[in-house]
Amino acid sequence: MSKTLFAGARIWDASGAAPFEGDVLVEGQRIRAVSRARGQIAAAGCQVIDAQGLCLMPGMVEGHAHLSFEAVTATEDLIAPPPEEHTLLTARVAKVLLDHGFTSAWGASEAKLRLGVAVRNEVDAGRLPGPRIRAGSLEITVTGGMGDESKLHNPRKGPSIIVDGPEEMRKAVRLCCREGCDNIKLDVSGDPFYPNTPAHSTPMSFEEIRMAVDTAHSYGRKVNAHTRSIAGTQACLRAGVDVLYHCEYSDEATLDLFEEARDRVFVAPTVSLFHTIANNEAAGNGLSAEIGGYMGIGALLEASAKTHTELRKRGIRHVIGGDYGFAWSPNGTNARDLGFFVQYYGYTPAEALGCATRNGGDLMTQVSGDKLGEIREGYLADLLLVDGDPLANFSHLLDPARLVVIMKDGQMYKNQSGAVQRRAAA
Ligand SMILES: [Zn+2]
């Protein structure tokens, strides 16, 4: 069994404890020992990484991944690519995420049913580089809901499965399960990009959501929901949805429902998309802050800050990431969410990093049973060795050149530690 010893690192273990100097031994795919002092773990038979002056932390988890999104500016970019090209694109994005320190990706949804499945299988087999992937399904929506791109005069199909009624939902979810999807995605509420079903509307019914949850769970799969409206979020919580996305609007009753479901659900606010639009970062792609204002993006950002600050206080497990893959917010920049969590939701830097690691690890763990997301004995060895202090400056995590070592499942994906030492000596 291969053994790697990270010697003399500054260790941030994601347990909530302060960073400490010590050694970490990895054996096979797991963390075998963590020492709070240097030189206490025998180095015999180990590949030794001199980690002095570097920070060792768990790999990050993207909680709402769209692996099939690359430089998207409109839904047409999700519909137009042929499956062959789209599969290669998805494989490229998976590598980009791993290169940027994301050792796990929880698939939200993909633009075609089997894109996440095919790439997950290749990554699991060790034939393609990428994070540990839970494959997202196509979006499942209802007639006229978000993702229904057709019109009476134009049958153009959107990147979604359209169902009406619980029986059609059962069939759609079974189809996604049969084709290998791990996570089933429901478009429960409306969205500012769909004027006929705005964010506060709720086209999908409770009965449809409930059927999706029962069916997915009977296959051992999980359910993700796009929900911005109060009625949608309440229906998701009551129906047993596992992961809720966006959730901008809330009231006291909704917050109480969240609190009751605290040990069961995970929430990704996915604030990046609206933040970037409101800050004019999408202006070059025809989506200026002014246009965003007309779409009600500012109000949604305000509601997001209010709701998720409250959810933080109530101990709901937030995960970072989500809706990266647009032309102005590419996959690879997902760790920007760390700063947004501090800015909008009042997290400390260490707590935000905990959302990216410990909470994300808990999310991945609930299906695999193998614990990850912390530096702890017995946990899967997903590790980043960072040239810099991520707690002092998140930008260190956004710069792949500073990710000196990237280890996934105990396997060395990238090791530049020798180069760093040479640089230090020069
Ligand atoms: Zn999304």
Short mmCIF file of C-alpha atoms and ligand atoms in Angstrom, two decimals:
data_model
loop_
_atom_site.label_atom_id
_atom_site.label_comp_id
_atom_site.label_asym_id
_atom_site.label_seq_id
_atom_site.Cartn_x
_atom_site.Cartn_y
_atom_site.Cartn_z
CA MET A 1 0.00 0.00 0.00
CA SER A 2 1.41 3.42 -0.93
CA LYS A 3 2.33 5.73 1.95
CA THR A 4 2.74 9.50 1.81
CA LEU A 5 3.91 11.65 4.71
CA PHE A 6 3.20 15.38 4.71
CA ALA A 7 5.90 16.60 7.07
CA GLY A 8 5.83 19.87 9.00
CA ALA A 9 2.73 21.36 7.41
CA ARG A 10 0.54 24.05 8.89
CA ILE A 11 -2.62 21.94 9.11
CA TRP A 12 -6.14 23.32 8.86
CA ASP A 13 -8.20 20.20 9.49
CA ALA A 14 -11.73 21.64 8.99
CA SER A 15 -12.86 20.32 12.38
CA GLY A 16 -13.36 23.84 13.68
CA ALA A 17 -9.99 23.81 15.47
CA ALA A 18 -7.33 26.44 14.85
CA PRO A 19 -4.51 25.54 12.43
CA PHE A 20 -1.56 23.69 13.97
CA GLU A 21 1.88 22.50 12.90
CA GLY A 22 2.21 18.78 12.40
CA ASP A 23 2.46 15.74 10.15
CA VAL A 24 -0.15 13.77 8.24
CA LEU A 25 0.30 10.17 7.09
CA VAL A 26 -1.72 8.87 4.15
CA GLU A 27 -1.88 5.13 3.57
CA GLY A 28 -3.70 3.82 0.53
CA GLN A 29 -6.75 5.97 -0.01
CA ARG A 30 -7.11 7.09 3.62
CA ILE A 31 -5.61 9.40 6.20
CA ARG A 32 -3.91 6.99 8.62
CA ALA A 33 -2.48 9.38 11.23
CA VAL A 34 -2.47 13.05 12.15
CA SER A 35 0.21 14.30 14.53
CA ARG A 36 0.12 17.65 16.29
CA ALA A 37 3.90 17.69 16.49
CA ARG A 38 6.58 17.23 13.90
CA GLY A 39 8.64 14.08 13.52
CA GLN A 40 6.39 11.76 15.52
CA ILE A 41 5.30 9.63 12.57
CA ALA A 42 7.91 7.23 11.20
CA ALA A 43 8.86 8.19 7.66
CA ALA A 44 10.17 4.73 6.70
CA GLY A 45 8.64 3.50 3.45
CA CYS A 46 6.87 6.80 2.81
CA GLN A 47 7.02 9.28 0.02
CA VAL A 48 7.86 12.33 2.16
CA ILE A 49 6.50 15.74 1.16
CA ASP A 50 8.39 18.52 2.91
CA ALA A 51 5.41 20.73 3.70
CA GLN A 52 7.20 23.28 5.82
CA GLY A 53 5.79 26.76 5.28
CA LEU A 54 2.80 25.37 3.39
CA CYS A 55 -0.83 24.91 4.46
CA LEU A 56 -2.46 21.48 4.31
CA MET A 57 -6.26 21.43 4.08
CA PRO A 58 -9.00 19.11 2.83
CA GLY A 59 -9.94 19.21 -0.86
CA MET A 60 -12.97 21.36 -1.66
CA VAL A 61 -16.44 20.18 -2.68
CA GLU A 62 -18.47 21.99 -5.36
CA GLY A 63 -22.04 21.61 -4.08
CA HIS A 64 -23.98 22.47 -7.26
CA ALA A 65 -21.82 21.46 -10.19
CA HIS A 66 -22.72 21.91 -13.84
CA LEU A 67 -19.90 19.96 -15.47
CA SER A 68 -21.46 20.39 -18.92
CA PHE A 69 -21.49 24.20 -18.72
CA GLU A 70 -18.57 25.99 -20.39
CA ALA A 71 -18.73 29.69 -21.34
CA VAL A 72 -22.53 29.58 -21.40
CA THR A 73 -24.29 32.83 -22.32
CA ALA A 74 -27.76 31.44 -23.16
CA THR A 75 -29.70 28.16 -22.94
CA GLU A 76 -28.88 27.64 -26.62
CA ASP A 77 -25.30 26.85 -25.48
CA LEU A 78 -26.71 23.89 -23.54
CA ILE A 79 -28.98 22.69 -26.36
CA ALA A 80 -26.81 23.18 -29.45
CA PRO A 81 -23.68 21.06 -28.88
CA PRO A 82 -23.95 17.50 -30.26
CA PRO A 83 -23.60 14.82 -27.56
CA GLU A 84 -20.11 13.83 -28.74
CA GLU A 85 -18.64 17.32 -28.44
CA HIS A 86 -20.62 17.94 -25.27
CA THR A 87 -19.15 14.84 -23.62
CA LEU A 88 -15.61 16.03 -24.37
CA LEU A 89 -16.48 19.49 -23.02
CA THR A 90 -17.80 17.90 -19.82
CA ALA A 91 -14.58 15.92 -19.39
CA ARG A 92 -12.59 19.15 -19.84
CA VAL A 93 -14.60 20.92 -17.13
CA ALA A 94 -14.13 18.00 -14.73
CA LYS A 95 -10.36 18.38 -15.08
CA VAL A 96 -10.62 22.16 -14.60
CA LEU A 97 -12.40 21.63 -11.27
CA LEU A 98 -9.77 19.21 -10.00
CA ASP A 99 -6.98 21.56 -11.17
CA HIS A 100 -8.61 24.25 -8.99
CA GLY A 101 -8.70 22.17 -5.82
CA PHE A 102 -12.19 20.65 -6.09
CA THR A 103 -11.72 16.98 -5.27
CA SER A 104 -15.49 16.36 -5.20
CA ALA A 105 -18.37 17.63 -7.31
CA TRP A 106 -22.01 17.17 -6.40
CA GLY A 107 -23.80 17.30 -9.76
CA ALA A 108 -26.75 19.71 -9.79
CA SER A 109 -27.88 18.98 -13.34
CA GLU A 110 -26.38 18.50 -16.78
CA ALA A 111 -27.39 19.71 -20.22
CA LYS A 112 -27.92 16.18 -21.50
CA LEU A 113 -29.00 13.15 -19.51
CA ARG A 114 -25.80 11.09 -19.54
CA LEU A 115 -23.02 13.71 -19.68
CA GLY A 116 -22.27 13.56 -15.96
CA VAL A 117 -22.74 9.79 -15.91
CA ALA A 118 -20.26 9.11 -18.72
CA VAL A 119 -17.57 11.38 -17.30
CA ARG A 120 -18.12 10.08 -13.74
CA ASN A 121 -17.59 6.52 -14.97
CA GLU A 122 -14.35 7.42 -16.77
CA VAL A 123 -13.04 9.34 -13.74
CA ASP A 124 -13.97 6.50 -11.37
CA ALA A 125 -12.12 4.06 -13.64
CA GLY A 126 -9.01 6.26 -13.46
CA ARG A 127 -8.99 6.94 -17.19
CA LEU A 128 -9.79 10.67 -16.99
CA PRO A 129 -8.75 13.28 -14.41
CA GLY A 130 -11.56 14.81 -12.41
CA PRO A 131 -13.12 15.17 -8.99
CA ARG A 132 -15.17 12.46 -7.29
CA ILE A 133 -18.47 13.01 -9.11
CA ARG A 134 -22.08 12.50 -8.18
CA ALA A 135 -23.70 12.69 -11.61
CA GLY A 136 -26.56 15.15 -11.99
CA SER A 137 -29.56 14.38 -14.20
CA LEU A 138 -31.25 16.52 -16.78
CA GLU A 139 -33.53 19.08 -15.19
CA ILE A 140 -37.06 17.83 -14.71
CA THR A 141 -39.63 20.59 -15.10
CA VAL A 142 -43.34 21.01 -15.86
CA THR A 143 -45.09 22.58 -18.85
CA GLY A 144 -44.32 26.27 -18.74
CA GLY A 145 -41.78 25.89 -15.94
CA MET A 146 -38.12 26.90 -15.96
CA GLY A 147 -36.40 24.88 -18.68
CA ASP A 148 -39.49 24.45 -20.89
CA GLU A 149 -38.17 26.31 -23.93
CA SER A 150 -40.88 25.24 -26.39
CA LYS A 151 -43.67 27.44 -27.73
CA LEU A 152 -46.94 26.49 -29.44
CA HIS A 153 -45.44 27.48 -32.83
CA ASN A 154 -41.92 26.25 -32.09
CA PRO A 155 -41.31 22.75 -30.66
CA ARG A 156 -37.63 23.54 -29.84
CA LYS A 157 -36.72 21.38 -26.86
CA GLY A 158 -34.94 22.85 -23.85
CA PRO A 159 -32.30 21.06 -21.77
CA SER A 160 -34.98 19.41 -19.64
CA ILE A 161 -37.57 16.66 -19.31
CA ILE A 162 -41.10 18.04 -19.13
CA VAL A 163 -43.61 16.18 -16.98
CA ASP A 164 -47.15 16.92 -15.84
CA GLY A 165 -48.56 14.98 -12.93
CA PRO A 166 -47.06 12.45 -10.51
CA GLU A 167 -47.16 9.49 -12.93
CA GLU A 168 -45.14 11.30 -15.59
CA MET A 169 -42.75 12.38 -12.84
CA ARG A 170 -42.34 8.77 -11.68
CA LYS A 171 -41.45 7.70 -15.21
CA ALA A 172 -38.96 10.56 -15.70
CA VAL A 173 -37.17 9.88 -12.43
CA ARG A 174 -37.01 6.15 -13.18
CA LEU A 175 -35.52 6.97 -16.58
CA CYS A 176 -32.80 9.12 -14.96
CA CYS A 177 -32.08 6.34 -12.45
CA ARG A 178 -31.92 3.69 -15.17
CA GLU A 179 -29.45 5.81 -17.15
CA GLY A 180 -27.13 6.08 -14.15
CA CYS A 181 -27.76 9.53 -12.66
CA ASP A 182 -26.94 9.85 -8.96
CA ASN A 183 -28.85 13.08 -8.34
CA ILE A 184 -32.25 13.99 -9.73
CA LYS A 185 -32.84 17.69 -10.41
CA LEU A 186 -36.26 19.28 -10.08
CA ASP A 187 -37.13 22.78 -11.28
CA VAL A 188 -39.66 23.58 -8.60
CA SER A 189 -39.90 27.37 -8.66
CA GLY A 190 -39.71 29.91 -11.44
CA ASP A 191 -36.66 31.99 -12.31
CA PRO A 192 -35.89 35.57 -13.36
CA PHE A 193 -34.68 34.26 -16.75
CA TYR A 194 -38.20 32.96 -17.48
CA PRO A 195 -40.58 35.95 -17.52
CA ASN A 196 -43.72 33.77 -17.60
CA THR A 197 -42.68 32.03 -14.39
CA PRO A 198 -40.80 34.54 -12.21
CA ALA A 199 -38.71 33.57 -9.18
CA HIS A 200 -41.56 33.86 -6.68
CA SER A 201 -43.84 31.52 -8.67
CA THR A 202 -44.08 27.74 -8.08
CA PRO A 203 -45.11 25.80 -11.20
CA MET A 204 -44.31 22.31 -9.81
CA SER A 205 -46.87 20.77 -7.46
CA PHE A 206 -46.25 19.16 -4.07
CA GLU A 207 -47.56 15.82 -5.42
CA GLU A 208 -45.03 15.91 -8.27
CA ILE A 209 -42.15 16.74 -5.90
CA ARG A 210 -43.21 14.04 -3.46
CA MET A 211 -43.37 11.45 -6.23
CA ALA A 212 -39.88 12.42 -7.42
CA VAL A 213 -38.45 12.10 -3.91
CA ASP A 214 -40.11 8.72 -3.20
CA THR A 215 -39.05 7.32 -6.57
CA ALA A 216 -35.46 8.58 -6.38
CA HIS A 217 -35.05 7.35 -2.82
CA SER A 218 -36.36 3.92 -3.73
CA TYR A 219 -33.42 3.71 -6.18
CA GLY A 220 -31.01 5.02 -3.55
CA ARG A 221 -30.60 8.34 -5.37
CA LYS A 222 -30.84 11.91 -4.08
CA VAL A 223 -32.99 14.85 -5.13
CA ASN A 224 -31.82 18.41 -5.82
CA ALA A 225 -34.30 21.24 -6.22
CA HIS A 226 -34.15 24.62 -7.88
CA THR A 227 -36.37 26.66 -5.59
CA ARG A 228 -36.46 30.41 -5.13
CA SER A 229 -40.08 30.84 -3.95
CA ILE A 230 -41.45 30.43 -0.45
CA ALA A 231 -44.11 27.93 -1.55
CA GLY A 232 -41.52 25.93 -3.52
CA THR A 233 -39.02 25.78 -0.67
CA GLN A 234 -41.70 24.77 1.83
CA ALA A 235 -42.96 22.04 -0.53
CA CYS A 236 -39.39 20.72 -0.99
CA LEU A 237 -38.77 20.59 2.76
CA ARG A 238 -42.08 18.82 3.40
CA ALA A 239 -41.61 16.37 0.53
CA GLY A 240 -38.12 15.30 1.66
CA VAL A 241 -35.90 16.90 -1.01
CA ASP A 242 -32.24 16.33 -0.06
CA VAL A 243 -30.47 19.41 -1.43
CA LEU A 244 -32.09 22.80 -1.91
CA TYR A 245 -30.67 25.41 -4.23
CA HIS A 246 -31.07 29.21 -4.20
CA CYS A 247 -33.89 29.62 -1.61
CA GLU A 248 -33.83 33.42 -1.74
CA TYR A 249 -37.32 34.04 -0.44
CA SER A 250 -38.34 32.91 3.02
CA ASP A 251 -40.58 33.74 5.94
CA GLU A 252 -40.60 32.64 9.56
CA ALA A 253 -42.48 29.41 8.79
CA THR A 254 -39.95 28.51 6.06
CA LEU A 255 -37.01 29.14 8.38
CA ASP A 256 -38.63 26.94 11.02
CA LEU A 257 -39.10 24.14 8.48
CA PHE A 258 -35.41 24.42 7.57
CA GLU A 259 -34.46 24.17 11.20
CA GLU A 260 -36.54 21.02 11.65
CA ALA A 261 -34.77 19.48 8.64
CA ARG A 262 -31.32 20.72 9.74
CA ASP A 263 -29.72 17.28 10.13
CA ARG A 264 -31.07 16.05 6.82
CA VAL A 265 -30.81 18.80 4.20
CA PHE A 266 -27.99 20.72 2.54
CA VAL A 267 -28.37 24.15 0.96
CA ALA A 268 -26.36 25.88 -1.78
CA PRO A 269 -27.26 29.57 -2.11
CA THR A 270 -25.46 29.78 -5.52
CA VAL A 271 -24.96 33.51 -5.12
CA SER A 272 -22.30 33.84 -7.82
CA LEU A 273 -24.66 34.24 -10.78
CA PHE A 274 -26.59 37.16 -9.32
CA HIS A 275 -23.50 38.73 -7.74
CA THR A 276 -21.66 38.79 -11.05
CA ILE A 277 -24.66 40.24 -12.91
CA ALA A 278 -25.28 42.91 -10.25
CA ASN A 279 -21.59 43.88 -10.34
CA ASN A 280 -21.58 44.29 -14.10
CA GLU A 281 -19.27 41.33 -14.65
CA ALA A 282 -21.66 39.93 -17.29
CA ALA A 283 -22.02 43.25 -19.13
CA GLY A 284 -19.65 42.11 -21.89
CA ASN A 285 -22.12 39.33 -22.62
CA GLY A 286 -25.12 41.61 -22.94
CA LEU A 287 -26.27 41.20 -19.35
CA SER A 288 -25.45 44.51 -17.69
CA ALA A 289 -26.26 45.41 -14.12
CA GLU A 290 -29.00 47.64 -15.51
CA ILE A 291 -30.68 44.76 -17.34
CA GLY A 292 -30.21 42.65 -14.22
CA GLY A 293 -32.00 45.38 -12.30
CA TYR A 294 -35.01 45.11 -14.61
CA MET A 295 -34.98 41.34 -14.03
CA GLY A 296 -35.16 41.86 -10.28
CA ILE A 297 -31.68 40.50 -9.59
CA GLY A 298 -30.95 43.17 -6.95
CA ALA A 299 -34.03 42.22 -4.94
CA LEU A 300 -33.13 38.52 -5.19
CA LEU A 301 -29.58 39.25 -3.93
CA GLU A 302 -31.02 41.16 -0.98
CA ALA A 303 -33.45 38.35 -0.19
CA SER A 304 -30.60 35.82 -0.50
CA ALA A 305 -28.47 37.73 2.03
CA LYS A 306 -31.37 37.91 4.47
CA THR A 307 -32.46 34.27 4.21
CA HIS A 308 -29.03 32.65 4.20
CA THR A 309 -27.70 34.79 7.03
CA GLU A 310 -30.64 33.49 9.04
CA LEU A 311 -30.01 29.90 7.90
CA ARG A 312 -26.36 30.25 8.96
CA LYS A 313 -27.48 31.34 12.43
CA ARG A 314 -29.83 28.37 12.64
CA GLY A 315 -27.05 25.91 11.81
CA ILE A 316 -28.25 24.80 8.38
CA ARG A 317 -25.43 23.17 6.43
CA HIS A 318 -24.50 25.43 3.54
CA VAL A 319 -22.29 24.19 0.72
CA ILE A 320 -20.39 26.42 -1.68
CA GLY A 321 -20.44 26.67 -5.43
CA GLY A 322 -23.19 26.57 -7.93
CA ASP A 323 -24.02 27.91 -11.35
CA TYR A 324 -20.41 28.39 -12.40
CA GLY A 325 -19.85 27.71 -16.10
CA PHE A 326 -21.13 30.98 -17.55
CA ALA A 327 -18.89 33.03 -19.81
CA TRP A 328 -18.37 35.60 -17.04
CA SER A 329 -18.12 33.09 -14.15
CA PRO A 330 -16.27 30.06 -15.51
CA ASN A 331 -15.85 26.73 -13.81
CA GLY A 332 -12.53 26.93 -11.96
CA THR A 333 -13.47 30.16 -10.19
CA ASN A 334 -15.96 28.35 -7.91
CA ALA A 335 -13.92 29.17 -4.79
CA ARG A 336 -15.03 32.81 -5.21
CA ASP A 337 -18.06 31.62 -3.25
CA LEU A 338 -15.89 31.62 -0.10
CA GLY A 339 -15.64 35.41 -0.26
CA PHE A 340 -19.34 35.73 -1.08
CA PHE A 341 -20.23 33.66 2.00
CA VAL A 342 -18.33 36.17 4.16
CA GLN A 343 -19.66 39.21 2.30
CA TYR A 344 -23.36 38.29 2.08
CA TYR A 345 -24.03 35.76 4.84
CA GLY A 346 -21.72 36.85 7.66
CA TYR A 347 -19.55 33.74 7.79
CA THR A 348 -16.02 34.01 9.19
CA PRO A 349 -13.34 32.89 6.70
CA ALA A 350 -12.82 29.63 8.62
CA GLU A 351 -16.57 28.93 8.68
CA ALA A 352 -16.84 29.62 4.95
CA LEU A 353 -13.96 27.23 4.32
CA GLY A 354 -15.79 24.72 6.52
CA CYS A 355 -18.78 24.94 4.15
CA ALA A 356 -16.42 24.13 1.26
CA THR A 357 -14.82 21.16 3.01
CA ARG A 358 -16.57 19.69 6.06
CA ASN A 359 -20.15 20.41 4.91
CA GLY A 360 -19.35 19.37 1.36
CA GLY A 361 -17.74 16.22 2.73
CA ASP A 362 -20.87 15.45 4.75
CA LEU A 363 -22.94 15.91 1.59
CA MET A 364 -20.77 13.44 -0.36
CA THR A 365 -20.57 11.06 2.61
CA GLN A 366 -24.33 10.61 3.00
CA VAL A 367 -24.33 8.39 -0.07
CA SER A 368 -20.88 6.78 -0.19
CA GLY A 369 -20.50 6.04 3.52
CA ASP A 370 -16.79 6.90 3.18
CA LYS A 371 -16.12 9.97 5.25
CA LEU A 372 -14.31 12.92 3.69
CA GLY A 373 -13.95 16.68 4.01
CA GLU A 374 -11.75 16.81 7.11
CA ILE A 375 -8.16 15.90 7.93
CA ARG A 376 -8.92 13.13 10.35
CA GLU A 377 -7.86 9.53 10.83
CA GLY A 378 -9.88 7.17 8.66
CA TYR A 379 -11.15 9.89 6.33
CA LEU A 380 -10.53 9.65 2.59
CA ALA A 381 -7.32 11.46 1.71
CA ASP A 382 -8.54 14.38 -0.40
CA LEU A 383 -5.90 17.00 0.37
CA LEU A 384 -4.58 20.33 -0.86
CA LEU A 385 -1.14 21.65 0.03
CA VAL A 386 -1.34 25.39 -0.47
CA ASP A 387 1.50 27.88 -0.92
CA GLY A 388 -0.12 30.62 1.16
CA ASP A 389 -2.72 30.98 3.88
CA PRO A 390 -6.23 30.40 2.54
CA LEU A 391 -7.78 31.70 5.78
CA ALA A 392 -5.99 35.02 5.38
CA ASN A 393 -6.61 35.29 1.67
CA PHE A 394 -9.07 33.18 -0.33
CA SER A 395 -7.40 34.28 -3.55
CA HIS A 396 -4.61 31.81 -2.73
CA LEU A 397 -7.13 29.05 -3.43
CA LEU A 398 -8.17 30.60 -6.73
CA ASP A 399 -4.63 30.44 -8.11
CA PRO A 400 -3.81 26.89 -9.34
CA ALA A 401 -0.08 27.74 -9.18
CA ARG A 402 -0.43 27.95 -5.38
CA LEU A 403 -2.01 24.49 -5.15
CA VAL A 404 1.30 22.73 -4.72
CA VAL A 405 -0.16 19.28 -4.08
CA ILE A 406 -3.59 18.02 -5.08
CA MET A 407 -4.37 14.55 -3.72
CA LYS A 408 -7.64 12.72 -4.33
CA ASP A 409 -8.46 9.39 -2.71
CA GLY A 410 -4.85 9.08 -1.53
CA GLN A 411 -3.60 9.39 -5.10
CA MET A 412 -1.22 12.15 -6.04
CA TYR A 413 -2.85 14.10 -8.87
CA LYS A 414 -0.37 16.98 -8.76
CA ASN A 415 2.88 17.34 -6.85
CA GLN A 416 4.92 20.50 -7.25
CA SER A 417 6.34 20.40 -3.73
CA GLY A 418 9.89 19.92 -5.02
CA ALA A 419 9.57 23.03 -7.17
CA VAL A 420 8.41 25.07 -4.19
CA GLN A 421 11.39 23.99 -2.13
CA ARG A 422 13.74 24.91 -4.94
CA ARG A 423 12.07 28.30 -5.20
CA ALA A 424 12.47 28.80 -1.44
CA ALA A 425 16.15 27.87 -1.60
CA ALA A 426 16.90 30.10 -4.59
ZN ZN B 1 -27.75 25.53 -11.45
#
